[in-house]
């Protein structure tokens, strides 16, 4: 974990960036994240920055696209006046919340603003997250026609009892339908799964993996259920109404996921993410189906995060926006930056963050980013089969399957804590 906190700066209302962001900018890609902070109902486990209709305190969903477009235009001005080279967006990602609660025209006009402001690179990856019950065939066709290339569905589980514990509203029978519609219009498909829900058996989890694999998606994310403070799930667990997720069961489920996905022709490229492309297949396959947007976060590239609570990073400067949609609307109406806090990472903090993020991805962490003490730790990590020996001799720290299960421990030892 970082030993020193980043230096905190006030977030200037004009968003102006320091000259330090120019350093190395040519070597960094640029991506855009657009947050859509709305959900029909809140799932019991979720602490994402999202609001149901009666939590909006006067903010209107119908006004949101206009405000987000205003921030895109504001971002265009800030980056240009910092003197950064013109970089088209190589990835665009609509996340939430539930982006697909907005009419397709709203997402399309937000994407249009990104295109008009920064341009969208040839072959860019343009993704939206979607709940399986919030899209139909016509909706997906409109997105594909407008330049979206990928959709990530929150499937979570194939088992109604597990979905009920998670308070998910969709019927699992809808998964083949929505995936079919996405495929028909040429969108790449990713499925999100959650494992380790209290009451979920290994057989339930196997059924979810089998159903996901049967859809022939291009990409699968599998997340261990995390009990976030302040959620309804945390309260239910505290009151003894629901059991605590069991770490050992979650570890078994992770191993099962990796085995089933590898067998089905997927390979891991980040601890919780697998892309189509068998082990040992040419790198090109991985590039095609891995989420390039998420890889850019782990690799320390630049991105502008639009919307309430969104985080941005440009050249070691990181900032985050006001959380509530009503506060965000006020800032955008006043023509001010929606950022509420900002920090400039010193070189040592950037190095530590690089270790934290890059050790989780398959391409691995260059040994050269470790201190002498961190390098000394590597031999023991290899002996304990947490780090791959061959990759380490080639200069890169890559987790083994056992290492992926204990990724936090490996990172602590690489940082010599
Ligand atoms: C913003 S949501 C995805 C979009 C959409 N709202 C949905 O839920 O289908 C991103 C993903 O994070 C995962 N997630 C959210 N909260 C989680 C938690 N507490 N533990 C594990 N995974 C979580 C879920 O798999 C979810 O699909
Ligand atoms: S639908 Fe997605 S973002 Fe909304 S509450 Fe559920 S998990 Fe969270």
mmCIF file of C-alpha atoms in Angstrom, residues 23-253:
data_model
loop_
_atom_site.group_PDB
_atom_site.id
_atom_site.type_symbol
_atom_site.label_atom_id
_atom_site.label_comp_id
_atom_site.label_asym_id
_atom_site.label_seq_id
_atom_site.Cartn_x
_atom_site.Cartn_y
_atom_site.Cartn_z
ATOM 1 C CA UNK A 23 5.940 15.277 -19.715
ATOM 2 C CA UNK A 24 5.683 12.006 -21.648
ATOM 3 C CA UNK A 25 2.192 12.880 -22.959
ATOM 4 C CA UNK A 26 3.057 11.617 -26.450
ATOM 5 C CA UNK A 27 3.549 8.130 -25.054
ATOM 6 C CA UNK A 28 0.217 8.003 -23.236
ATOM 7 C CA UNK A 29 -3.119 7.103 -24.766
ATOM 8 C CA UNK A 30 -6.194 9.177 -24.048
ATOM 9 C CA UNK A 31 -9.553 7.684 -23.053
ATOM 10 C CA UNK A 32 -12.907 9.112 -21.978
ATOM 11 C CA UNK A 33 -15.132 7.684 -19.251
ATOM 12 C CA UNK A 34 -18.744 8.917 -19.101
ATOM 13 C CA UNK A 35 -20.537 8.144 -15.852
ATOM 14 C CA UNK A 36 -24.324 7.822 -15.894
ATOM 15 C CA UNK A 37 -25.438 8.006 -12.250
ATOM 16 C CA UNK A 38 -28.938 6.531 -12.471
ATOM 17 C CA UNK A 39 -30.489 3.173 -11.599
ATOM 18 C CA UNK A 40 -34.116 2.077 -11.444
ATOM 19 C CA UNK A 41 -33.502 0.389 -8.071
ATOM 20 C CA UNK A 42 -30.343 0.009 -6.042
ATOM 21 C CA UNK A 43 -29.024 -3.546 -5.719
ATOM 22 C CA UNK A 44 -28.372 -4.421 -2.064
ATOM 23 C CA UNK A 45 -24.590 -4.947 -2.516
ATOM 24 C CA UNK A 46 -23.776 -1.917 -4.651
ATOM 25 C CA UNK A 47 -22.087 1.285 -3.456
ATOM 26 C CA UNK A 48 -21.435 2.801 -6.874
ATOM 27 C CA UNK A 49 -22.265 6.503 -7.235
ATOM 28 C CA UNK A 50 -25.778 6.020 -8.532
ATOM 29 C CA UNK A 51 -29.249 7.372 -7.659
ATOM 30 C CA UNK A 52 -32.810 6.149 -7.956
ATOM 31 C CA UNK A 53 -35.578 8.584 -8.999
ATOM 32 C CA UNK A 54 -36.445 9.594 -5.428
ATOM 33 C CA UNK A 55 -32.807 10.295 -4.486
ATOM 34 C CA UNK A 56 -32.219 12.879 -7.198
ATOM 35 C CA UNK A 57 -33.027 16.010 -5.111
ATOM 36 C CA UNK A 58 -34.366 17.904 -8.100
ATOM 37 C CA UNK A 59 -31.733 16.779 -10.637
ATOM 38 C CA UNK A 60 -33.394 15.561 -13.834
ATOM 39 C CA UNK A 61 -32.329 12.588 -15.903
ATOM 40 C CA UNK A 62 -33.604 14.399 -18.986
ATOM 41 C CA UNK A 63 -31.075 17.219 -18.424
ATOM 42 C CA UNK A 64 -28.104 14.948 -17.850
ATOM 43 C CA UNK A 65 -26.772 14.460 -21.383
ATOM 44 C CA UNK A 66 -26.585 18.251 -21.850
ATOM 45 C CA UNK A 67 -24.570 18.634 -18.645
ATOM 46 C CA UNK A 68 -22.200 15.810 -19.555
ATOM 47 C CA UNK A 69 -21.689 17.377 -22.995
ATOM 48 C CA UNK A 70 -20.859 20.677 -21.277
ATOM 49 C CA UNK A 71 -18.139 18.880 -19.295
ATOM 50 C CA UNK A 72 -16.754 17.244 -22.457
ATOM 51 C CA UNK A 73 -16.456 20.705 -24.043
ATOM 52 C CA UNK A 74 -14.933 22.103 -20.845
ATOM 53 C CA UNK A 75 -12.427 19.198 -20.839
ATOM 54 C CA UNK A 76 -11.506 19.929 -24.463
ATOM 55 C CA UNK A 77 -10.660 23.525 -23.541
ATOM 56 C CA UNK A 78 -8.662 22.538 -20.434
ATOM 57 C CA UNK A 79 -6.516 19.981 -22.266
ATOM 58 C CA UNK A 80 -5.913 22.292 -25.224
ATOM 59 C CA UNK A 81 -4.888 25.206 -23.021
ATOM 60 C CA UNK A 82 -2.493 22.953 -21.079
ATOM 61 C CA UNK A 83 -0.631 22.602 -24.396
ATOM 62 C CA UNK A 84 -1.136 18.833 -24.572
ATOM 63 C CA UNK A 85 -0.694 17.270 -28.012
ATOM 64 C CA UNK A 86 -3.987 16.602 -29.808
ATOM 65 C CA UNK A 87 -4.920 13.037 -28.985
ATOM 66 C CA UNK A 88 -8.064 11.363 -30.235
ATOM 67 C CA UNK A 89 -9.896 9.130 -27.787
ATOM 68 C CA UNK A 90 -8.647 5.567 -28.240
ATOM 69 C CA UNK A 91 -11.322 4.257 -25.866
ATOM 70 C CA UNK A 92 -14.681 5.597 -24.671
ATOM 71 C CA UNK A 93 -16.564 3.883 -21.849
ATOM 72 C CA UNK A 94 -20.092 4.626 -20.592
ATOM 73 C CA UNK A 95 -20.428 3.246 -17.063
ATOM 74 C CA UNK A 96 -22.717 3.643 -14.172
ATOM 75 C CA UNK A 97 -25.084 3.362 -12.660
ATOM 76 C CA UNK A 98 -27.037 2.197 -15.626
ATOM 77 C CA UNK A 99 -26.126 4.142 -18.790
ATOM 78 C CA UNK A 100 -28.910 2.368 -20.676
ATOM 79 C CA UNK A 101 -31.541 3.995 -18.446
ATOM 80 C CA UNK A 102 -31.051 7.039 -20.664
ATOM 81 C CA UNK A 103 -32.626 7.048 -24.120
ATOM 82 C CA UNK A 104 -30.190 5.860 -26.816
ATOM 83 C CA UNK A 105 -30.187 9.356 -28.346
ATOM 84 C CA UNK A 106 -28.692 10.742 -25.134
ATOM 85 C CA UNK A 107 -25.769 8.294 -25.186
ATOM 86 C CA UNK A 108 -25.318 8.967 -28.894
ATOM 87 C CA UNK A 109 -25.221 12.725 -28.407
ATOM 88 C CA UNK A 110 -22.687 12.341 -25.572
ATOM 89 C CA UNK A 111 -20.526 10.191 -27.867
ATOM 90 C CA UNK A 112 -21.000 12.825 -30.602
ATOM 91 C CA UNK A 113 -19.599 15.472 -28.235
ATOM 92 C CA UNK A 114 -16.495 13.334 -27.578
ATOM 93 C CA UNK A 115 -16.057 12.966 -31.351
ATOM 94 C CA UNK A 116 -16.483 16.700 -31.967
ATOM 95 C CA UNK A 117 -14.146 17.692 -29.128
ATOM 96 C CA UNK A 118 -11.291 15.199 -29.246
ATOM 97 C CA UNK A 119 -12.066 12.937 -32.184
ATOM 98 C CA UNK A 120 -12.405 9.186 -31.904
ATOM 99 C CA UNK A 121 -9.406 7.217 -33.142
ATOM 100 C CA UNK A 122 -9.722 4.734 -35.985
ATOM 101 C CA UNK A 123 -10.499 1.320 -34.456
ATOM 102 C CA UNK A 124 -11.381 2.845 -31.062
ATOM 103 C CA UNK A 125 -13.177 0.742 -28.481
ATOM 104 C CA UNK A 126 -16.538 2.301 -27.498
ATOM 105 C CA UNK A 127 -18.308 0.430 -24.699
ATOM 106 C CA UNK A 128 -21.461 0.825 -22.689
ATOM 107 C CA UNK A 129 -22.461 -1.083 -19.596
ATOM 108 C CA UNK A 130 -26.058 -2.279 -19.651
ATOM 109 C CA UNK A 131 -28.465 -4.083 -17.375
ATOM 110 C CA UNK A 132 -30.058 -7.024 -19.175
ATOM 111 C CA UNK A 133 -33.534 -5.598 -18.508
ATOM 112 C CA UNK A 134 -32.769 -2.087 -19.752
ATOM 113 C CA UNK A 135 -32.147 -2.688 -23.479
ATOM 114 C CA UNK A 136 -33.995 -4.082 -26.480
ATOM 115 C CA UNK A 137 -32.908 -4.898 -30.043
ATOM 116 C CA UNK A 138 -33.722 -1.438 -31.433
ATOM 117 C CA UNK A 139 -31.790 0.275 -28.653
ATOM 118 C CA UNK A 140 -28.664 -1.799 -29.315
ATOM 119 C CA UNK A 141 -28.971 -1.228 -33.058
ATOM 120 C CA UNK A 142 -29.053 2.552 -32.534
ATOM 121 C CA UNK A 143 -25.882 2.358 -30.449
ATOM 122 C CA UNK A 144 -24.053 0.184 -32.978
ATOM 123 C CA UNK A 145 -25.101 2.488 -35.845
ATOM 124 C CA UNK A 146 -23.698 5.445 -33.906
ATOM 125 C CA UNK A 147 -20.251 3.888 -33.434
ATOM 126 C CA UNK A 148 -20.496 1.838 -30.229
ATOM 127 C CA UNK A 149 -18.413 -1.334 -30.588
ATOM 128 C CA UNK A 150 -18.984 -3.201 -27.326
ATOM 129 C CA UNK A 151 -21.574 -3.815 -24.633
ATOM 130 C CA UNK A 152 -20.966 -5.145 -21.123
ATOM 131 C CA UNK A 153 -24.016 -6.785 -19.572
ATOM 132 C CA UNK A 154 -24.425 -7.141 -15.798
ATOM 133 C CA UNK A 155 -25.415 -10.816 -15.826
ATOM 134 C CA UNK A 156 -24.079 -11.575 -12.299
ATOM 135 C CA UNK A 157 -25.585 -15.088 -12.005
ATOM 136 C CA UNK A 158 -27.741 -17.622 -13.840
ATOM 137 C CA UNK A 159 -29.453 -18.742 -10.648
ATOM 138 C CA UNK A 160 -32.687 -16.967 -9.628
ATOM 139 C CA UNK A 161 -32.082 -17.592 -5.892
ATOM 140 C CA UNK A 162 -28.626 -15.954 -6.107
ATOM 141 C CA UNK A 163 -29.980 -13.056 -8.167
ATOM 142 C CA UNK A 164 -32.671 -12.583 -5.504
ATOM 143 C CA UNK A 165 -30.057 -12.351 -2.700
ATOM 144 C CA UNK A 166 -28.231 -9.760 -4.823
ATOM 145 C CA UNK A 167 -31.595 -8.003 -5.385
ATOM 146 C CA UNK A 168 -31.106 -8.108 -9.137
ATOM 147 C CA UNK A 169 -34.271 -7.445 -11.053
ATOM 148 C CA UNK A 170 -33.617 -9.288 -14.316
ATOM 149 C CA UNK A 171 -34.704 -12.785 -15.275
ATOM 150 C CA UNK A 172 -31.645 -14.915 -16.297
ATOM 151 C CA UNK A 173 -33.605 -16.111 -19.338
ATOM 152 C CA UNK A 174 -33.126 -12.634 -20.752
ATOM 153 C CA UNK A 175 -29.343 -13.116 -21.090
ATOM 154 C CA UNK A 176 -29.413 -15.167 -24.340
ATOM 155 C CA UNK A 177 -31.885 -12.685 -25.818
ATOM 156 C CA UNK A 178 -29.856 -9.547 -25.129
ATOM 157 C CA UNK A 179 -26.589 -11.202 -26.158
ATOM 158 C CA UNK A 180 -28.224 -12.331 -29.428
ATOM 159 C CA UNK A 181 -29.454 -8.804 -30.162
ATOM 160 C CA UNK A 182 -26.003 -7.353 -29.459
ATOM 161 C CA UNK A 183 -24.346 -9.918 -31.734
ATOM 162 C CA UNK A 184 -26.892 -9.283 -34.525
ATOM 163 C CA UNK A 185 -25.762 -5.675 -34.740
ATOM 164 C CA UNK A 186 -22.048 -6.518 -34.524
ATOM 165 C CA UNK A 187 -21.310 -5.441 -30.954
ATOM 166 C CA UNK A 188 -18.652 -7.266 -28.961
ATOM 167 C CA UNK A 189 -20.145 -8.722 -25.798
ATOM 168 C CA UNK A 190 -18.797 -8.855 -22.265
ATOM 169 C CA UNK A 191 -20.592 -10.446 -19.315
ATOM 170 C CA UNK A 192 -20.102 -9.435 -15.659
ATOM 171 C CA UNK A 193 -20.458 -12.174 -13.054
ATOM 172 C CA UNK A 194 -20.355 -12.053 -9.256
ATOM 173 C CA UNK A 195 -19.297 -15.065 -7.179
ATOM 174 C CA UNK A 196 -19.388 -15.880 -3.482
ATOM 175 C CA UNK A 197 -22.876 -14.534 -2.782
ATOM 176 C CA UNK A 198 -24.034 -15.974 0.557
ATOM 177 C CA UNK A 199 -26.040 -19.120 -0.145
ATOM 178 C CA UNK A 200 -24.448 -19.630 -3.580
ATOM 179 C CA UNK A 201 -23.116 -23.191 -3.931
ATOM 180 C CA UNK A 202 -20.258 -24.355 -6.138
ATOM 181 C CA UNK A 203 -22.905 -25.994 -8.339
ATOM 182 C CA UNK A 204 -24.727 -22.636 -8.651
ATOM 183 C CA UNK A 205 -21.489 -20.930 -9.647
ATOM 184 C CA UNK A 206 -20.711 -23.650 -12.177
ATOM 185 C CA UNK A 207 -24.191 -23.151 -13.675
ATOM 186 C CA UNK A 208 -23.532 -19.409 -14.002
ATOM 187 C CA UNK A 209 -20.166 -19.974 -15.656
ATOM 188 C CA UNK A 210 -21.689 -22.543 -18.020
ATOM 189 C CA UNK A 211 -24.504 -20.210 -18.979
ATOM 190 C CA UNK A 212 -22.080 -17.332 -19.551
ATOM 191 C CA UNK A 213 -19.758 -19.496 -21.669
ATOM 192 C CA UNK A 214 -22.719 -20.859 -23.654
ATOM 193 C CA UNK A 215 -23.395 -17.299 -24.879
ATOM 194 C CA UNK A 216 -19.933 -17.298 -26.553
ATOM 195 C CA UNK A 217 -19.083 -13.823 -25.217
ATOM 196 C CA UNK A 218 -15.839 -12.089 -26.147
ATOM 197 C CA UNK A 219 -15.011 -11.194 -22.589
ATOM 198 C CA UNK A 220 -15.980 -12.177 -19.042
ATOM 199 C CA UNK A 221 -15.411 -10.295 -15.781
ATOM 200 C CA UNK A 222 -15.848 -12.299 -12.585
ATOM 201 C CA UNK A 223 -15.829 -10.371 -9.311
ATOM 202 C CA UNK A 224 -15.807 -11.790 -5.777
ATOM 203 C CA UNK A 225 -18.771 -10.243 -3.950
ATOM 204 C CA UNK A 226 -17.454 -7.449 -1.748
ATOM 205 C CA UNK A 227 -19.518 -6.372 1.234
ATOM 206 C CA UNK A 228 -19.274 -2.595 1.032
ATOM 207 C CA UNK A 229 -19.863 -0.527 4.186
ATOM 208 C CA UNK A 230 -23.160 1.319 4.198
ATOM 209 C CA UNK A 231 -24.945 -1.030 1.805
ATOM 210 C CA UNK A 232 -28.156 -2.877 2.548
ATOM 211 C CA UNK A 233 -26.198 -6.143 2.222
ATOM 212 C CA UNK A 234 -23.790 -5.028 4.972
ATOM 213 C CA UNK A 235 -26.766 -4.240 7.250
ATOM 214 C CA UNK A 236 -28.384 -7.605 6.503
ATOM 215 C CA UNK A 237 -25.121 -9.360 7.383
ATOM 216 C CA UNK A 238 -24.744 -7.333 10.586
ATOM 217 C CA UNK A 239 -28.271 -8.276 11.668
ATOM 218 C CA UNK A 240 -27.495 -11.947 10.952
ATOM 219 C CA UNK A 241 -30.117 -12.194 8.174
ATOM 220 C CA UNK A 242 -27.483 -13.147 5.569
ATOM 221 C CA UNK A 243 -24.170 -14.984 6.111
ATOM 222 C CA UNK A 244 -20.810 -13.325 5.446
ATOM 223 C CA UNK A 245 -19.195 -14.398 2.121
ATOM 224 C CA UNK A 246 -16.617 -17.096 2.844
ATOM 225 C CA UNK A 247 -13.044 -16.375 1.619
ATOM 226 C CA UNK A 248 -12.199 -20.059 1.113
ATOM 227 C CA UNK A 249 -15.356 -20.661 -0.947
ATOM 228 C CA UNK A 250 -14.578 -17.541 -2.996
ATOM 229 C CA UNK A 251 -11.041 -18.857 -3.651
ATOM 230 C CA UNK A 252 -12.455 -22.208 -4.832
ATOM 231 C CA UNK A 253 -14.893 -20.335 -7.060
#
